[in-house]
Every structure is written in C-alpha cells, then in structure tokens.
PDB file of C-alpha atoms in Angstrom:
ATOM      1  CA  MET A  27      62.446  73.645 110.906  1.00  0.00           C
ATOM      2  CA  LYS A  28      63.412  77.108 111.865  1.00  0.00           C
ATOM      3  CA  ARG A  29      65.841  76.157 113.883  1.00  0.00           C
ATOM      4  CA  LEU A  30      67.962  74.480 111.940  1.00  0.00           C
ATOM      5  CA  LEU A  31      67.387  77.458 109.317  1.00  0.00           C
ATOM      6  CA  LEU A  32      68.225  80.092 111.972  1.00  0.00           C
ATOM      7  CA  PHE A  33      71.433  77.816 112.966  1.00  0.00           C
ATOM      8  CA  MET A  34      72.709  77.854 109.603  1.00  0.00           C
ATOM      9  CA  VAL A  35      72.464  81.468 109.283  1.00  0.00           C
ATOM     10  CA  ILE A  36      74.439  82.057 112.231  1.00  0.00           C
ATOM     11  CA  SER A  37      76.616  80.134 111.648  1.00  0.00           C
ATOM     12  CA  ALA A  38      77.682  81.490 107.931  1.00  0.00           C
ATOM     13  CA  LEU A  39      77.359  84.897 109.842  1.00  0.00           C
ATOM     14  CA  SER A  40      80.248  83.674 112.082  1.00  0.00           C
ATOM     15  CA  VAL A  41      81.847  82.204 108.965  1.00  0.00           C
ATOM     16  CA  SER A  42      82.185  84.861 106.803  1.00  0.00           C
ATOM     17  CA  LEU A  43      83.264  88.202 109.691  1.00  0.00           C
ATOM     18  CA  SER A  44      86.624  86.006 109.962  1.00  0.00           C
ATOM     19  CA  ALA A  45      88.939  87.143 107.313  1.00  0.00           C
ATOM     20  CA  ALA A  46      91.521  84.748 109.162  1.00  0.00           C
ATOM     21  CA  THR A  47      89.555  81.401 108.460  1.00  0.00           C
ATOM     22  CA  GLY A  48      92.523  79.379 107.278  1.00  0.00           C
ATOM     23  CA  LEU A  49      95.139  80.155 109.316  1.00  0.00           C
ATOM     24  CA  ARG A  50      95.781  78.758 112.993  1.00  0.00           C
ATOM     25  CA  VAL A  51      95.164  81.803 114.891  1.00  0.00           C
ATOM     26  CA  ASP A  52      91.635  82.063 113.307  1.00  0.00           C
ATOM     27  CA  LYS A  53      91.220  79.445 116.609  1.00  0.00           C
ATOM     28  CA  ILE A  54      91.974  82.237 118.531  1.00  0.00           C
ATOM     29  CA  PHE A  55      89.409  84.820 117.123  1.00  0.00           C
ATOM     30  CA  ASN A  56      87.234  82.546 116.928  1.00  0.00           C
ATOM     31  CA  GLY A  57      87.472  79.230 120.055  1.00  0.00           C
ATOM     32  CA  GLY A  58      84.803  80.711 121.973  1.00  0.00           C
ATOM     33  CA  TYR A  59      86.677  83.284 124.415  1.00  0.00           C
ATOM     34  CA  GLU A  60      83.722  85.577 123.927  1.00  0.00           C
ATOM     35  CA  SER A  61      82.433  84.059 127.252  1.00  0.00           C
ATOM     36  CA  ASP A  62      85.560  85.072 129.731  1.00  0.00           C
ATOM     37  CA  SER A  63      84.546  88.274 131.249  1.00  0.00           C
ATOM     38  CA  GLU A  64      88.585  89.680 131.178  1.00  0.00           C
ATOM     39  CA  VAL A  65      89.232  89.597 127.127  1.00  0.00           C
ATOM     40  CA  GLU A  66      88.396  91.458 124.911  1.00  0.00           C
ATOM     41  CA  LEU A  67      87.250  90.437 121.171  1.00  0.00           C
ATOM     42  CA  MET A  68      86.813  93.371 118.283  1.00  0.00           C
ATOM     43  CA  ILE A  69      86.035  92.339 114.267  1.00  0.00           C
ATOM     44  CA  MET A  70      86.469  96.108 112.589  1.00  0.00           C
ATOM     45  CA  SER A  71      84.800  95.802 108.510  1.00  0.00           C
ATOM     46  CA  GLY A  72      83.300  98.055 106.492  1.00  0.00           C
ATOM     47  CA  ASP A  73      83.370 101.889 105.493  1.00  0.00           C
ATOM     48  CA  SER A  74      84.063 103.360 109.248  1.00  0.00           C
ATOM     49  CA  ASN A  75      86.810 106.514 108.951  1.00  0.00           C
ATOM     50  CA  PHE A  76      89.053 104.949 111.028  1.00  0.00           C
ATOM     51  CA  LEU A  77      89.821 101.740 108.341  1.00  0.00           C
ATOM     52  CA  LYS A  78      89.523 103.902 105.432  1.00  0.00           C
ATOM     53  CA  SER A  79      92.660 105.944 106.882  1.00  0.00           C
ATOM     54  CA  ASN A  80      94.595 103.147 107.584  1.00  0.00           C
ATOM     55  CA  GLY A  81      94.240 101.485 104.649  1.00  0.00           C
ATOM     56  CA  VAL A  82      92.457  98.881 106.301  1.00  0.00           C
ATOM     57  CA  SER A  83      89.333  96.533 104.912  1.00  0.00           C
ATOM     58  CA  PHE A  84      89.201  94.195 108.117  1.00  0.00           C
ATOM     59  CA  MET A  85      91.029  94.106 111.243  1.00  0.00           C
ATOM     60  CA  GLN A  86      90.232  91.277 114.599  1.00  0.00           C
ATOM     61  CA  LEU A  87      91.588  92.471 117.324  1.00  0.00           C
ATOM     62  CA  PHE A  88      91.910  89.947 120.928  1.00  0.00           C
ATOM     63  CA  LYS A  89      92.855  91.026 124.172  1.00  0.00           C
ATOM     64  CA  GLY A  90      93.504  88.240 127.238  1.00  0.00           C
ATOM     65  CA  PRO A  91      95.226  87.729 130.244  1.00  0.00           C
ATOM     66  CA  SER A  92      98.878  86.542 129.190  1.00  0.00           C
ATOM     67  CA  ALA A  93      99.582  83.915 132.010  1.00  0.00           C
ATOM     68  CA  LYS A  94      96.063  82.413 130.605  1.00  0.00           C
ATOM     69  CA  TYR A  95      96.356  82.587 126.612  1.00  0.00           C
ATOM     70  CA  ALA A  96      99.864  83.616 126.103  1.00  0.00           C
ATOM     71  CA  SER A  97     100.587  79.147 125.972  1.00  0.00           C
ATOM     72  CA  LYS A  98      97.749  78.874 123.685  1.00  0.00           C
ATOM     73  CA  ILE A  99      98.635  81.451 121.164  1.00  0.00           C
ATOM     74  CA  VAL A 100     102.501  81.649 120.369  1.00  0.00           C
ATOM     75  CA  PRO A 101     101.877  77.317 118.871  1.00  0.00           C
ATOM     76  CA  LEU A 102      99.000  78.631 116.250  1.00  0.00           C
ATOM     77  CA  LEU A 103     100.953  81.991 115.794  1.00  0.00           C
ATOM     78  CA  LYS A 104     104.719  80.316 115.155  1.00  0.00           C
ATOM     79  CA  ALA A 105     103.023  77.972 112.797  1.00  0.00           C
ATOM     80  CA  ASP A 106     101.360  80.664 110.897  1.00  0.00           C
ATOM     81  CA  GLY A 107     104.375  82.947 110.649  1.00  0.00           C
ATOM     82  CA  SER A 108     106.408  79.867 108.986  1.00  0.00           C
ATOM     83  CA  LYS A 109     104.615  80.820 106.256  1.00  0.00           C
ATOM     84  CA  ALA A 110     105.399  84.878 105.734  1.00  0.00           C
ATOM     85  CA  ILE A 111     106.618  86.756 103.384  1.00  0.00           C
ATOM     86  CA  GLY A 112     107.901  89.221 106.100  1.00  0.00           C
ATOM     87  CA  GLN A 113     108.937  88.686 109.834  1.00  0.00           C
ATOM     88  CA  LYS A 114     110.276  90.905 113.149  1.00  0.00           C
ATOM     89  CA  VAL A 115     109.964  88.886 115.948  1.00  0.00           C
ATOM     90  CA  THR A 116     111.692  90.038 119.001  1.00  0.00           C
ATOM     91  CA  TYR A 117     112.056  87.928 122.095  1.00  0.00           C
ATOM     92  CA  ASP A 118     112.618  88.620 126.236  1.00  0.00           C
ATOM     93  CA  LYS A 119     113.740  86.024 128.233  1.00  0.00           C
ATOM     94  CA  GLY A 120     113.603  82.743 125.669  1.00  0.00           C
ATOM     95  CA  ARG A 121     109.733  84.614 125.707  1.00  0.00           C
ATOM     96  CA  LEU A 122     108.236  85.205 122.518  1.00  0.00           C
ATOM     97  CA  HIS A 123     107.778  89.451 123.391  1.00  0.00           C
ATOM     98  CA  TYR A 124     106.542  90.633 119.928  1.00  0.00           C
ATOM     99  CA  ALA A 125     106.158  89.311 116.421  1.00  0.00           C
ATOM    100  CA  PHE A 126     105.218  91.019 113.309  1.00  0.00           C
ATOM    101  CA  TYR A 127     104.091  88.897 109.952  1.00  0.00           C
ATOM    102  CA  SER A 128     103.520  89.407 106.677  1.00  0.00           C
ATOM    103  CA  LEU A 129     101.550  86.913 105.445  1.00  0.00           C
ATOM    104  CA  PRO A 130     101.228  86.139 102.016  1.00  0.00           C
ATOM    105  CA  PRO A 131      98.721  88.006  99.955  1.00  0.00           C
ATOM    106  CA  LYS A 132      95.019  86.897  99.713  1.00  0.00           C
ATOM    107  CA  THR A 133      93.882  88.435  95.981  1.00  0.00           C
ATOM    108  CA  ALA A 134      89.883  88.854  94.882  1.00  0.00           C
ATOM    109  CA  GLY A 135      89.867  89.305  91.415  1.00  0.00           C
ATOM    110  CA  LYS A 136      92.532  91.607  89.879  1.00  0.00           C
ATOM    111  CA  VAL A 137      93.219  93.254  93.247  1.00  0.00           C
ATOM    112  CA  LYS A 138      96.140  92.506  95.868  1.00  0.00           C
ATOM    113  CA  ILE A 139      95.201  92.318 100.064  1.00  0.00           C
ATOM    114  CA  ASN A 140      97.777  92.854 102.514  1.00  0.00           C
ATOM    115  CA  ARG A 141      97.166  90.697 105.049  1.00  0.00           C
ATOM    116  CA  TYR A 142      99.587  90.733 108.527  1.00  0.00           C
ATOM    117  CA  ILE A 143      99.161  89.114 111.830  1.00  0.00           C
ATOM    118  CA  CYS A 144     100.374  90.820 115.174  1.00  0.00           C
ATOM    119  CA  TYR A 145     100.992  89.897 119.003  1.00  0.00           C
ATOM    120  CA  LEU A 146     102.436  91.461 122.104  1.00  0.00           C
ATOM    121  CA  ASP A 147     102.928  89.919 125.279  1.00  0.00           C
ATOM    122  CA  GLY A 148     104.736  92.318 127.358  1.00  0.00           C
ATOM    123  CA  PRO A 149     108.461  91.868 129.457  1.00  0.00           C
ATOM    124  CA  LYS A 150     108.079  90.698 133.103  1.00  0.00           C
ATOM    125  CA  ASN A 151     104.346  90.499 132.955  1.00  0.00           C
ATOM    126  CA  GLN A 152     104.505  94.201 132.998  1.00  0.00           C
ATOM    127  CA  LEU A 153     101.666  94.315 130.536  1.00  0.00           C
ATOM    128  CA  LYS A 154      99.148  91.687 132.323  1.00  0.00           C
ATOM    129  CA  ASN A 155      97.750  91.254 128.924  1.00  0.00           C
ATOM    130  CA  VAL A 156      98.956  89.588 125.555  1.00  0.00           C
ATOM    131  CA  MET A 157      97.218  92.132 122.655  1.00  0.00           C
ATOM    132  CA  LEU A 158      96.819  89.204 118.865  1.00  0.00           C
ATOM    133  CA  LEU A 159      95.839  91.398 115.522  1.00  0.00           C
ATOM    134  CA  TYR A 160      94.440  90.054 111.504  1.00  0.00           C
ATOM    135  CA  ILE A 161      94.547  93.290 109.759  1.00  0.00           C
ATOM    136  CA  GLU A 162      94.171  93.525 105.563  1.00  0.00           C
ATOM    137  CA  GLY A 163      93.818  95.648 103.143  1.00  0.00           C
ATOM    138  CA  PRO A 164      96.402  98.438 100.676  1.00  0.00           C
ATOM    139  CA  ILE A 165      97.585  99.057 104.124  1.00  0.00           C
ATOM    140  CA  THR A 166     101.759  98.776 104.128  1.00  0.00           C
ATOM    141  CA  PRO A 167     103.828  96.219 106.113  1.00  0.00           C
ATOM    142  CA  ASP A 168     105.038  99.519 108.318  1.00  0.00           C
ATOM    143  CA  LYS A 169     101.781 101.590 108.287  1.00  0.00           C
ATOM    144  CA  ALA A 170     100.916  98.017 109.683  1.00  0.00           C
ATOM    145  CA  ASN A 171     102.742  97.585 112.068  1.00  0.00           C
ATOM    146  CA  ARG A 172     102.310 101.744 113.455  1.00  0.00           C
ATOM    147  CA  LEU A 173      98.796 101.043 113.799  1.00  0.00           C
ATOM    148  CA  PHE A 174      99.987  97.498 116.034  1.00  0.00           C
ATOM    149  CA  LYS A 175     102.116  99.454 117.808  1.00  0.00           C
ATOM    150  CA  SER A 176      99.766 102.669 118.481  1.00  0.00           C
ATOM    151  CA  MET A 177      96.907  99.681 119.739  1.00  0.00           C
TER     152      MET A 177
END
C-alpha cells in the first residue's frame, strides 16, 4: 500500500512538472531520456531572478546529440508548429536548422500565458547538439526569441 501511494505521489509530481502537456514535444521532455549521459534536461519554474527578469514563469530545456535526437524531435515539433499563431523557421540543405513557434496562449483564470517552442540544430553539424526549449509566461515573442538565441 505504501509503495502504491509513493508511486501515485511521484507520478503526480512528474505530471505537474511538465507545462508542455498536450504538446507533442512533451514526449521529448518526459520521454525517459534523462538516463542518456549525453542528454541535458532542465526545468525551471518559480520565483528565480532569471525567470522574473525575463518574463518567464516556466521553462523546459532539452539538449542532446543531433545525430541521435533530431529525427525524434522534428516530427513532433512540426506537429505542434502546425498549430502556431506565429513562426520563424529556417532550413539548411533541406534539414530543419531553426524554428521558433508562438503557440496559442493558455489562460489561467483571466490571465493569458504566452507559450513558445524553440529549436536549433546547427548547420553542417557544427553544433553537435540539438536544443529544444519550451517557454511560457508574460514574455513577448521577440524577447523569447532573444532569450533562446542567448542560450
């Protein structure tokens, strides 16, 4: 009984830590890739100075080897991008290099929460890692894009 209760608490916590729920890219952030030593996963929420100063309330970051993960991420990203209300996308030799999607905002009561998905995979494998970032908060699209490019 104690094990079942502990499992339910852990499951509830892991679900609540993903603001990207309902998006296809959530499979990347919560796909069990944390056991891969080449993967970096980061989740930030709360009242940190970094988040507040950037107008972000929640952020998830995935970095992993491009050769291993780009083919898993791109179809999910494109599916979510098809619902975007704004986008900036570039290709390099037919391969998705950069994507910035403004998603329809979520609402919490009367508060509008902006949401963005950002993706980068370097040209000609100069960037060995692919990076996927999910951002939400009152941050504007331009500021979200600048934040992503600064990472």
